[in-house]
Amino acid sequence: MTTPPISPRLQATYRAYIVHTQKCQNCRSGTNCDDASKLRTAYRAAERKASR
């Protein structure tokens, strides 16, 4: 059984969130900043759209 391909938009939003949280001092210390919240929201929206 193979895993279905992940949409490029979903991959891009997830990557943006992960890269941000690795570089942002606030996020690295355990407190997500406003930018991280926006990126996470965009990822979740892309995830919902991909699951349709």
JSON list of N, CA, C and O in Angstrom, two decimals:
[
{"chain": "A", "resi": 1, "resn": "MET", "atom": "N", "xyz": [0.85, -1.17, 0.00]},
{"chain": "A", "resi": 1, "resn": "MET", "atom": "CA", "xyz": [0.00, 0.00, 0.00]},
{"chain": "A", "resi": 1, "resn": "MET", "atom": "C", "xyz": [0.90, 1.24, 0.00]},
{"chain": "A", "resi": 1, "resn": "MET", "atom": "O", "xyz": [1.83, 1.35, 0.76]},
{"chain": "A", "resi": 2, "resn": "THR", "atom": "N", "xyz": [0.58, 2.16, -0.88]},
{"chain": "A", "resi": 2, "resn": "THR", "atom": "CA", "xyz": [1.39, 3.38, -0.97]},
{"chain": "A", "resi": 2, "resn": "THR", "atom": "C", "xyz": [0.66, 4.56, -0.34]},
{"chain": "A", "resi": 2, "resn": "THR", "atom": "O", "xyz": [-0.56, 4.60, -0.28]},
{"chain": "A", "resi": 3, "resn": "THR", "atom": "N", "xyz": [1.43, 5.50, 0.12]},
{"chain": "A", "resi": 3, "resn": "THR", "atom": "CA", "xyz": [0.89, 6.72, 0.71]},
{"chain": "A", "resi": 3, "resn": "THR", "atom": "C", "xyz": [0.53, 7.69, -0.42]},
{"chain": "A", "resi": 3, "resn": "THR", "atom": "O", "xyz": [1.33, 7.85, -1.34]},
{"chain": "A", "resi": 4, "resn": "PRO", "atom": "N", "xyz": [-0.64, 8.31, -0.34]},
{"chain": "A", "resi": 4, "resn": "PRO", "atom": "CA", "xyz": [-0.99, 9.27, -1.40]},
{"chain": "A", "resi": 4, "resn": "PRO", "atom": "C", "xyz": [-0.02, 10.46, -1.38]},
{"chain": "A", "resi": 4, "resn": "PRO", "atom": "O", "xyz": [0.52, 10.81, -0.32]},
{"chain": "A", "resi": 5, "resn": "PRO", "atom": "N", "xyz": [0.22, 11.05, -2.53]},
{"chain": "A", "resi": 5, "resn": "PRO", "atom": "CA", "xyz": [1.15, 12.19, -2.58]},
{"chain": "A", "resi": 5, "resn": "PRO", "atom": "C", "xyz": [0.62, 13.37, -1.77]},
{"chain": "A", "resi": 5, "resn": "PRO", "atom": "O", "xyz": [-0.58, 13.59, -1.67]},
{"chain": "A", "resi": 6, "resn": "ILE", "atom": "N", "xyz": [1.54, 14.10, -1.19]},
{"chain": "A", "resi": 6, "resn": "ILE", "atom": "CA", "xyz": [1.19, 15.29, -0.43]},
{"chain": "A", "resi": 6, "resn": "ILE", "atom": "C", "xyz": [1.19, 16.48, -1.38]},
{"chain": "A", "resi": 6, "resn": "ILE", "atom": "O", "xyz": [2.10, 16.64, -2.19]},
{"chain": "A", "resi": 7, "resn": "SER", "atom": "N", "xyz": [0.17, 17.30, -1.26]},
{"chain": "A", "resi": 7, "resn": "SER", "atom": "CA", "xyz": [0.06, 18.44, -2.17]},
{"chain": "A", "resi": 7, "resn": "SER", "atom": "C", "xyz": [1.23, 19.40, -1.98]},
{"chain": "A", "resi": 7, "resn": "SER", "atom": "O", "xyz": [1.71, 19.59, -0.86]},
{"chain": "A", "resi": 8, "resn": "PRO", "atom": "N", "xyz": [1.69, 20.02, -3.05]},
{"chain": "A", "resi": 8, "resn": "PRO", "atom": "CA", "xyz": [2.79, 20.98, -2.95]},
{"chain": "A", "resi": 8, "resn": "PRO", "atom": "C", "xyz": [2.46, 22.14, -2.00]},
{"chain": "A", "resi": 8, "resn": "PRO", "atom": "O", "xyz": [3.32, 22.61, -1.27]},
{"chain": "A", "resi": 9, "resn": "ARG", "atom": "N", "xyz": [1.23, 22.59, -2.00]},
{"chain": "A", "resi": 9, "resn": "ARG", "atom": "CA", "xyz": [0.83, 23.69, -1.11]},
{"chain": "A", "resi": 9, "resn": "ARG", "atom": "C", "xyz": [0.93, 23.27, 0.35]},
{"chain": "A", "resi": 9, "resn": "ARG", "atom": "O", "xyz": [1.42, 24.02, 1.20]},
{"chain": "A", "resi": 10, "resn": "LEU", "atom": "N", "xyz": [0.50, 22.05, 0.65]},
{"chain": "A", "resi": 10, "resn": "LEU", "atom": "CA", "xyz": [0.59, 21.54, 2.01]},
{"chain": "A", "resi": 10, "resn": "LEU", "atom": "C", "xyz": [2.05, 21.41, 2.44]},
{"chain": "A", "resi": 10, "resn": "LEU", "atom": "O", "xyz": [2.42, 21.82, 3.55]},
{"chain": "A", "resi": 11, "resn": "GLN", "atom": "N", "xyz": [2.88, 20.89, 1.56]},
{"chain": "A", "resi": 11, "resn": "GLN", "atom": "CA", "xyz": [4.31, 20.78, 1.87]},
{"chain": "A", "resi": 11, "resn": "GLN", "atom": "C", "xyz": [4.93, 22.15, 2.10]},
{"chain": "A", "resi": 11, "resn": "GLN", "atom": "O", "xyz": [5.71, 22.34, 3.04]},
{"chain": "A", "resi": 12, "resn": "ALA", "atom": "N", "xyz": [4.59, 23.12, 1.27]},
{"chain": "A", "resi": 12, "resn": "ALA", "atom": "CA", "xyz": [5.17, 24.46, 1.37]},
{"chain": "A", "resi": 12, "resn": "ALA", "atom": "C", "xyz": [4.77, 25.14, 2.67]},
{"chain": "A", "resi": 12, "resn": "ALA", "atom": "O", "xyz": [5.61, 25.78, 3.33]},
{"chain": "A", "resi": 13, "resn": "THR", "atom": "N", "xyz": [3.50, 25.02, 3.06]},
{"chain": "A", "resi": 13, "resn": "THR", "atom": "CA", "xyz": [3.06, 25.67, 4.29]},
{"chain": "A", "resi": 13, "resn": "THR", "atom": "C", "xyz": [3.69, 25.01, 5.51]},
{"chain": "A", "resi": 13, "resn": "THR", "atom": "O", "xyz": [4.08, 25.69, 6.45]},
{"chain": "A", "resi": 14, "resn": "TYR", "atom": "N", "xyz": [3.82, 23.70, 5.49]},
{"chain": "A", "resi": 14, "resn": "TYR", "atom": "CA", "xyz": [4.45, 22.99, 6.60]},
{"chain": "A", "resi": 14, "resn": "TYR", "atom": "C", "xyz": [5.92, 23.37, 6.71]},
{"chain": "A", "resi": 14, "resn": "TYR", "atom": "O", "xyz": [6.42, 23.67, 7.80]},
{"chain": "A", "resi": 15, "resn": "ARG", "atom": "N", "xyz": [6.58, 23.40, 5.57]},
{"chain": "A", "resi": 15, "resn": "ARG", "atom": "CA", "xyz": [8.01, 23.76, 5.56]},
{"chain": "A", "resi": 15, "resn": "ARG", "atom": "C", "xyz": [8.22, 25.18, 6.07]},
{"chain": "A", "resi": 15, "resn": "ARG", "atom": "O", "xyz": [9.13, 25.44, 6.87]},
{"chain": "A", "resi": 16, "resn": "ALA", "atom": "N", "xyz": [7.36, 26.11, 5.65]},
{"chain": "A", "resi": 16, "resn": "ALA", "atom": "CA", "xyz": [7.48, 27.50, 6.11]},
{"chain": "A", "resi": 16, "resn": "ALA", "atom": "C", "xyz": [7.33, 27.58, 7.63]},
{"chain": "A", "resi": 16, "resn": "ALA", "atom": "O", "xyz": [8.08, 28.30, 8.30]},
{"chain": "A", "resi": 17, "resn": "TYR", "atom": "N", "xyz": [6.38, 26.83, 8.17]},
{"chain": "A", "resi": 17, "resn": "TYR", "atom": "CA", "xyz": [6.18, 26.83, 9.62]},
{"chain": "A", "resi": 17, "resn": "TYR", "atom": "C", "xyz": [7.39, 26.26, 10.35]},
{"chain": "A", "resi": 17, "resn": "TYR", "atom": "O", "xyz": [7.90, 26.86, 11.30]},
{"chain": "A", "resi": 18, "resn": "ILE", "atom": "N", "xyz": [7.88, 25.13, 9.90]},
{"chain": "A", "resi": 18, "resn": "ILE", "atom": "CA", "xyz": [9.02, 24.47, 10.55]},
{"chain": "A", "resi": 18, "resn": "ILE", "atom": "C", "xyz": [10.28, 25.34, 10.46]},
{"chain": "A", "resi": 18, "resn": "ILE", "atom": "O", "xyz": [10.98, 25.52, 11.46]},
{"chain": "A", "resi": 19, "resn": "VAL", "atom": "N", "xyz": [10.57, 25.88, 9.29]},
{"chain": "A", "resi": 19, "resn": "VAL", "atom": "CA", "xyz": [11.76, 26.73, 9.13]},
{"chain": "A", "resi": 19, "resn": "VAL", "atom": "C", "xyz": [11.65, 27.94, 10.05]},
{"chain": "A", "resi": 19, "resn": "VAL", "atom": "O", "xyz": [12.62, 28.31, 10.72]},
{"chain": "A", "resi": 20, "resn": "HIS", "atom": "N", "xyz": [10.48, 28.55, 10.10]},
{"chain": "A", "resi": 20, "resn": "HIS", "atom": "CA", "xyz": [10.30, 29.72, 10.96]},
{"chain": "A", "resi": 20, "resn": "HIS", "atom": "C", "xyz": [10.57, 29.36, 12.42]},
{"chain": "A", "resi": 20, "resn": "HIS", "atom": "O", "xyz": [11.29, 30.06, 13.12]},
{"chain": "A", "resi": 21, "resn": "THR", "atom": "N", "xyz": [9.95, 28.28, 12.89]},
{"chain": "A", "resi": 21, "resn": "THR", "atom": "CA", "xyz": [10.09, 27.94, 14.31]},
{"chain": "A", "resi": 21, "resn": "THR", "atom": "C", "xyz": [11.52, 27.54, 14.67]},
{"chain": "A", "resi": 21, "resn": "THR", "atom": "O", "xyz": [11.91, 27.66, 15.83]},
{"chain": "A", "resi": 22, "resn": "GLN", "atom": "N", "xyz": [12.30, 27.10, 13.70]},
{"chain": "A", "resi": 22, "resn": "GLN", "atom": "CA", "xyz": [13.70, 26.77, 13.97]},
{"chain": "A", "resi": 22, "resn": "GLN", "atom": "C", "xyz": [14.57, 28.03, 14.03]},
{"chain": "A", "resi": 22, "resn": "GLN", "atom": "O", "xyz": [15.58, 28.04, 14.73]},
{"chain": "A", "resi": 23, "resn": "LYS", "atom": "N", "xyz": [14.18, 29.08, 13.33]},
{"chain": "A", "resi": 23, "resn": "LYS", "atom": "CA", "xyz": [14.99, 30.29, 13.26]},
{"chain": "A", "resi": 23, "resn": "LYS", "atom": "C", "xyz": [14.57, 31.36, 14.27]},
{"chain": "A", "resi": 23, "resn": "LYS", "atom": "O", "xyz": [15.39, 32.17, 14.69]},
{"chain": "A", "resi": 24, "resn": "CYS", "atom": "N", "xyz": [13.32, 31.39, 14.64]},
{"chain": "A", "resi": 24, "resn": "CYS", "atom": "CA", "xyz": [12.78, 32.43, 15.51]},
{"chain": "A", "resi": 24, "resn": "CYS", "atom": "C", "xyz": [13.17, 32.17, 16.97]},
{"chain": "A", "resi": 24, "resn": "CYS", "atom": "O", "xyz": [12.92, 31.09, 17.50]},
{"chain": "A", "resi": 25, "resn": "GLN", "atom": "N", "xyz": [13.75, 33.16, 17.60]},
{"chain": "A", "resi": 25, "resn": "GLN", "atom": "CA", "xyz": [14.20, 33.02, 18.99]},
{"chain": "A", "resi": 25, "resn": "GLN", "atom": "C", "xyz": [13.03, 32.72, 19.93]},
{"chain": "A", "resi": 25, "resn": "GLN", "atom": "O", "xyz": [13.14, 31.86, 20.80]},
{"chain": "A", "resi": 26, "resn": "ASN", "atom": "N", "xyz": [11.91, 33.43, 19.76]},
{"chain": "A", "resi": 26, "resn": "ASN", "atom": "CA", "xyz": [10.75, 33.17, 20.62]},
{"chain": "A", "resi": 26, "resn": "ASN", "atom": "C", "xyz": [10.24, 31.75, 20.46]},
{"chain": "A", "resi": 26, "resn": "ASN", "atom": "O", "xyz": [9.94, 31.08, 21.44]},
{"chain": "A", "resi": 27, "resn": "CYS", "atom": "N", "xyz": [10.13, 31.30, 19.23]},
{"chain": "A", "resi": 27, "resn": "CYS", "atom": "CA", "xyz": [9.63, 29.95, 18.97]},
{"chain": "A", "resi": 27, "resn": "CYS", "atom": "C", "xyz": [10.60, 28.90, 19.51]},
{"chain": "A", "resi": 27, "resn": "CYS", "atom": "O", "xyz": [10.17, 27.89, 20.06]},
{"chain": "A", "resi": 28, "resn": "ARG", "atom": "N", "xyz": [11.89, 29.14, 19.36]},
{"chain": "A", "resi": 28, "resn": "ARG", "atom": "CA", "xyz": [12.88, 28.18, 19.86]},
{"chain": "A", "resi": 28, "resn": "ARG", "atom": "C", "xyz": [12.85, 28.09, 21.37]},
{"chain": "A", "resi": 28, "resn": "ARG", "atom": "O", "xyz": [13.17, 27.05, 21.93]},
{"chain": "A", "resi": 29, "resn": "SER", "atom": "N", "xyz": [12.45, 29.16, 22.04]},
{"chain": "A", "resi": 29, "resn": "SER", "atom": "CA", "xyz": [12.38, 29.12, 23.50]},
{"chain": "A", "resi": 29, "resn": "SER", "atom": "C", "xyz": [11.06, 28.53, 24.01]},
{"chain": "A", "resi": 29, "resn": "SER", "atom": "O", "xyz": [10.85, 28.43, 25.20]},
{"chain": "A", "resi": 30, "resn": "GLY", "atom": "N", "xyz": [10.18, 28.14, 23.07]},
{"chain": "A", "resi": 30, "resn": "GLY", "atom": "CA", "xyz": [8.94, 27.47, 23.46]},
{"chain": "A", "resi": 30, "resn": "GLY", "atom": "C", "xyz": [7.68, 28.31, 23.38]},
{"chain": "A", "resi": 30, "resn": "GLY", "atom": "O", "xyz": [6.60, 27.84, 23.67]},
{"chain": "A", "resi": 31, "resn": "THR", "atom": "N", "xyz": [7.81, 29.58, 22.99]},
{"chain": "A", "resi": 31, "resn": "THR", "atom": "CA", "xyz": [6.66, 30.47, 22.86]},
{"chain": "A", "resi": 31, "resn": "THR", "atom": "C", "xyz": [6.45, 30.80, 21.39]},
{"chain": "A", "resi": 31, "resn": "THR", "atom": "O", "xyz": [7.27, 31.50, 20.81]},
{"chain": "A", "resi": 32, "resn": "ASN", "atom": "N", "xyz": [5.38, 30.30, 20.81]},
{"chain": "A", "resi": 32, "resn": "ASN", "atom": "CA", "xyz": [5.10, 30.61, 19.41]},
{"chain": "A", "resi": 32, "resn": "ASN", "atom": "C", "xyz": [4.73, 32.07, 19.26]},
{"chain": "A", "resi": 32, "resn": "ASN", "atom": "O", "xyz": [3.91, 32.60, 20.01]},
{"chain": "A", "resi": 33, "resn": "CYS", "atom": "N", "xyz": [5.34, 32.74, 18.29]},
{"chain": "A", "resi": 33, "resn": "CYS", "atom": "CA", "xyz": [5.06, 34.15, 18.03]},
{"chain": "A", "resi": 33, "resn": "CYS", "atom": "C", "xyz": [3.85, 34.29, 17.10]},
{"chain": "A", "resi": 33, "resn": "CYS", "atom": "O", "xyz": [3.29, 33.30, 16.64]},
{"chain": "A", "resi": 34, "resn": "ASP", "atom": "N", "xyz": [3.47, 35.53, 16.82]},
{"chain": "A", "resi": 34, "resn": "ASP", "atom": "CA", "xyz": [2.33, 35.79, 15.93]},
{"chain": "A", "resi": 34, "resn": "ASP", "atom": "C", "xyz": [2.56, 35.22, 14.54]},
{"chain": "A", "resi": 34, "resn": "ASP", "atom": "O", "xyz": [1.64, 34.69, 13.92]},
{"chain": "A", "resi": 35, "resn": "ASP", "atom": "N", "xyz": [3.78, 35.35, 14.03]},
{"chain": "A", "resi": 35, "resn": "ASP", "atom": "CA", "xyz": [4.08, 34.81, 12.71]},
{"chain": "A", "resi": 35, "resn": "ASP", "atom": "C", "xyz": [3.89, 33.30, 12.67]},
{"chain": "A", "resi": 35, "resn": "ASP", "atom": "O", "xyz": [3.35, 32.75, 11.72]},
{"chain": "A", "resi": 36, "resn": "ALA", "atom": "N", "xyz": [4.33, 32.62, 13.72]},
{"chain": "A", "resi": 36, "resn": "ALA", "atom": "CA", "xyz": [4.16, 31.17, 13.79]},
{"chain": "A", "resi": 36, "resn": "ALA", "atom": "C", "xyz": [2.69, 30.80, 13.83]},
{"chain": "A", "resi": 36, "resn": "ALA", "atom": "O", "xyz": [2.27, 29.83, 13.18]},
{"chain": "A", "resi": 37, "resn": "SER", "atom": "N", "xyz": [1.90, 31.57, 14.55]},
{"chain": "A", "resi": 37, "resn": "SER", "atom": "CA", "xyz": [0.45, 31.32, 14.59]},
{"chain": "A", "resi": 37, "resn": "SER", "atom": "C", "xyz": [-0.17, 31.44, 13.21]},
{"chain": "A", "resi": 37, "resn": "SER", "atom": "O", "xyz": [-1.00, 30.61, 12.82]},
{"chain": "A", "resi": 38, "resn": "LYS", "atom": "N", "xyz": [0.23, 32.47, 12.48]},
{"chain": "A", "resi": 38, "resn": "LYS", "atom": "CA", "xyz": [-0.30, 32.67, 11.13]},
{"chain": "A", "resi": 38, "resn": "LYS", "atom": "C", "xyz": [0.13, 31.54, 10.20]},
{"chain": "A", "resi": 38, "resn": "LYS", "atom": "O", "xyz": [-0.67, 31.04, 9.40]},
{"chain": "A", "resi": 39, "resn": "LEU", "atom": "N", "xyz": [1.38, 31.11, 10.32]},
{"chain": "A", "resi": 39, "resn": "LEU", "atom": "CA", "xyz": [1.87, 30.02, 9.48]},
{"chain": "A", "resi": 39, "resn": "LEU", "atom": "C", "xyz": [1.16, 28.71, 9.82]},
{"chain": "A", "resi": 39, "resn": "LEU", "atom": "O", "xyz": [0.83, 27.92, 8.94]},
{"chain": "A", "resi": 40, "resn": "ARG", "atom": "N", "xyz": [0.93, 28.47, 11.10]},
{"chain": "A", "resi": 40, "resn": "ARG", "atom": "CA", "xyz": [0.23, 27.26, 11.52]},
{"chain": "A", "resi": 40, "resn": "ARG", "atom": "C", "xyz": [-1.21, 27.26, 11.01]},
{"chain": "A", "resi": 40, "resn": "ARG", "atom": "O", "xyz": [-1.72, 26.25, 10.54]},
{"chain": "A", "resi": 41, "resn": "THR", "atom": "N", "xyz": [-1.84, 28.43, 11.07]},
{"chain": "A", "resi": 41, "resn": "THR", "atom": "CA", "xyz": [-3.21, 28.56, 10.55]},
{"chain": "A", "resi": 41, "resn": "THR", "atom": "C", "xyz": [-3.24, 28.29, 9.05]},
{"chain": "A", "resi": 41, "resn": "THR", "atom": "O", "xyz": [-4.14, 27.59, 8.55]},
{"chain": "A", "resi": 42, "resn": "ALA", "atom": "N", "xyz": [-2.26, 28.80, 8.32]},
{"chain": "A", "resi": 42, "resn": "ALA", "atom": "CA", "xyz": [-2.19, 28.57, 6.87]},
{"chain": "A", "resi": 42, "resn": "ALA", "atom": "C", "xyz": [-1.98, 27.08, 6.58]},
{"chain": "A", "resi": 42, "resn": "ALA", "atom": "O", "xyz": [-2.58, 26.52, 5.66]},
{"chain": "A", "resi": 43, "resn": "TYR", "atom": "N", "xyz": [-1.14, 26.43, 7.39]},
{"chain": "A", "resi": 43, "resn": "TYR", "atom": "CA", "xyz": [-0.91, 25.00, 7.21]},
{"chain": "A", "resi": 43, "resn": "TYR", "atom": "C", "xyz": [-2.19, 24.22, 7.44]},
{"chain": "A", "resi": 43, "resn": "TYR", "atom": "O", "xyz": [-2.55, 23.34, 6.65]},
{"chain": "A", "resi": 44, "resn": "ARG", "atom": "N", "xyz": [-2.90, 24.54, 8.50]},
{"chain": "A", "resi": 44, "resn": "ARG", "atom": "CA", "xyz": [-4.15, 23.81, 8.80]},
{"chain": "A", "resi": 44, "resn": "ARG", "atom": "C", "xyz": [-5.19, 24.03, 7.70]},
{"chain": "A", "resi": 44, "resn": "ARG", "atom": "O", "xyz": [-5.92, 23.10, 7.35]},
{"chain": "A", "resi": 45, "resn": "ALA", "atom": "N", "xyz": [-5.24, 25.23, 7.15]},
{"chain": "A", "resi": 45, "resn": "ALA", "atom": "CA", "xyz": [-6.18, 25.50, 6.05]},
{"chain": "A", "resi": 45, "resn": "ALA", "atom": "C", "xyz": [-5.81, 24.68, 4.82]},
{"chain": "A", "resi": 45, "resn": "ALA", "atom": "O", "xyz": [-6.68, 24.11, 4.16]},
{"chain": "A", "resi": 46, "resn": "ALA", "atom": "N", "xyz": [-4.53, 24.60, 4.53]},
{"chain": "A", "resi": 46, "resn": "ALA", "atom": "CA", "xyz": [-4.06, 23.80, 3.39]},
{"chain": "A", "resi": 46, "resn": "ALA", "atom": "C", "xyz": [-4.33, 22.33, 3.62]},
{"chain": "A", "resi": 46, "resn": "ALA", "atom": "O", "xyz": [-4.71, 21.59, 2.70]},
{"chain": "A", "resi": 47, "resn": "GLU", "atom": "N", "xyz": [-4.19, 21.89, 4.86]},
{"chain": "A", "resi": 47, "resn": "GLU", "atom": "CA", "xyz": [-4.44, 20.49, 5.21]},
{"chain": "A", "resi": 47, "resn": "GLU", "atom": "C", "xyz": [-5.92, 20.15, 5.01]},
{"chain": "A", "resi": 47, "resn": "GLU", "atom": "O", "xyz": [-6.26, 19.12, 4.45]},
{"chain": "A", "resi": 48, "resn": "ARG", "atom": "N", "xyz": [-6.80, 21.05, 5.47]},
{"chain": "A", "resi": 48, "resn": "ARG", "atom": "CA", "xyz": [-8.25, 20.82, 5.28]},
{"chain": "A", "resi": 48, "resn": "ARG", "atom": "C", "xyz": [-8.59, 20.78, 3.79]},
{"chain": "A", "resi": 48, "resn": "ARG", "atom": "O", "xyz": [-9.36, 19.92, 3.35]},
{"chain": "A", "resi": 49, "resn": "LYS", "atom": "N", "xyz": [-8.00, 21.70, 3.03]},
{"chain": "A", "resi": 49, "resn": "LYS", "atom": "CA", "xyz": [-8.31, 21.75, 1.59]},
{"chain": "A", "resi": 49, "resn": "LYS", "atom": "C", "xyz": [-7.79, 20.48, 0.89]},
{"chain": "A", "resi": 49, "resn": "LYS", "atom": "O", "xyz": [-8.46, 19.94, 0.01]},
{"chain": "A", "resi": 50, "resn": "ALA", "atom": "N", "xyz": [-6.65, 19.99, 1.30]},
{"chain": "A", "resi": 50, "resn": "ALA", "atom": "CA", "xyz": [-6.08, 18.80, 0.67]},
{"chain": "A", "resi": 50, "resn": "ALA", "atom": "C", "xyz": [-6.87, 17.54, 1.00]},
{"chain": "A", "resi": 50, "resn": "ALA", "atom": "O", "xyz": [-6.89, 16.59, 0.22]},
{"chain": "A", "resi": 51, "resn": "SER", "atom": "N", "xyz": [-7.55, 17.54, 2.14]},
{"chain": "A", "resi": 51, "resn": "SER", "atom": "CA", "xyz": [-8.29, 16.33, 2.54]},
{"chain": "A", "resi": 51, "resn": "SER", "atom": "C", "xyz": [-9.66, 16.23, 1.87]},
{"chain": "A", "resi": 51, "resn": "SER", "atom": "O", "xyz": [-10.33, 15.24, 2.02]},
{"chain": "A", "resi": 52, "resn": "ARG", "atom": "N", "xyz": [-10.07, 17.24, 1.16]},
{"chain": "A", "resi": 52, "resn": "ARG", "atom": "CA", "xyz": [-11.37, 17.21, 0.48]},
{"chain": "A", "resi": 52, "resn": "ARG", "atom": "C", "xyz": [-11.37, 16.37, -0.73]},
{"chain": "A", "resi": 52, "resn": "ARG", "atom": "O", "xyz": [-10.55, 16.07, -1.42]}
]
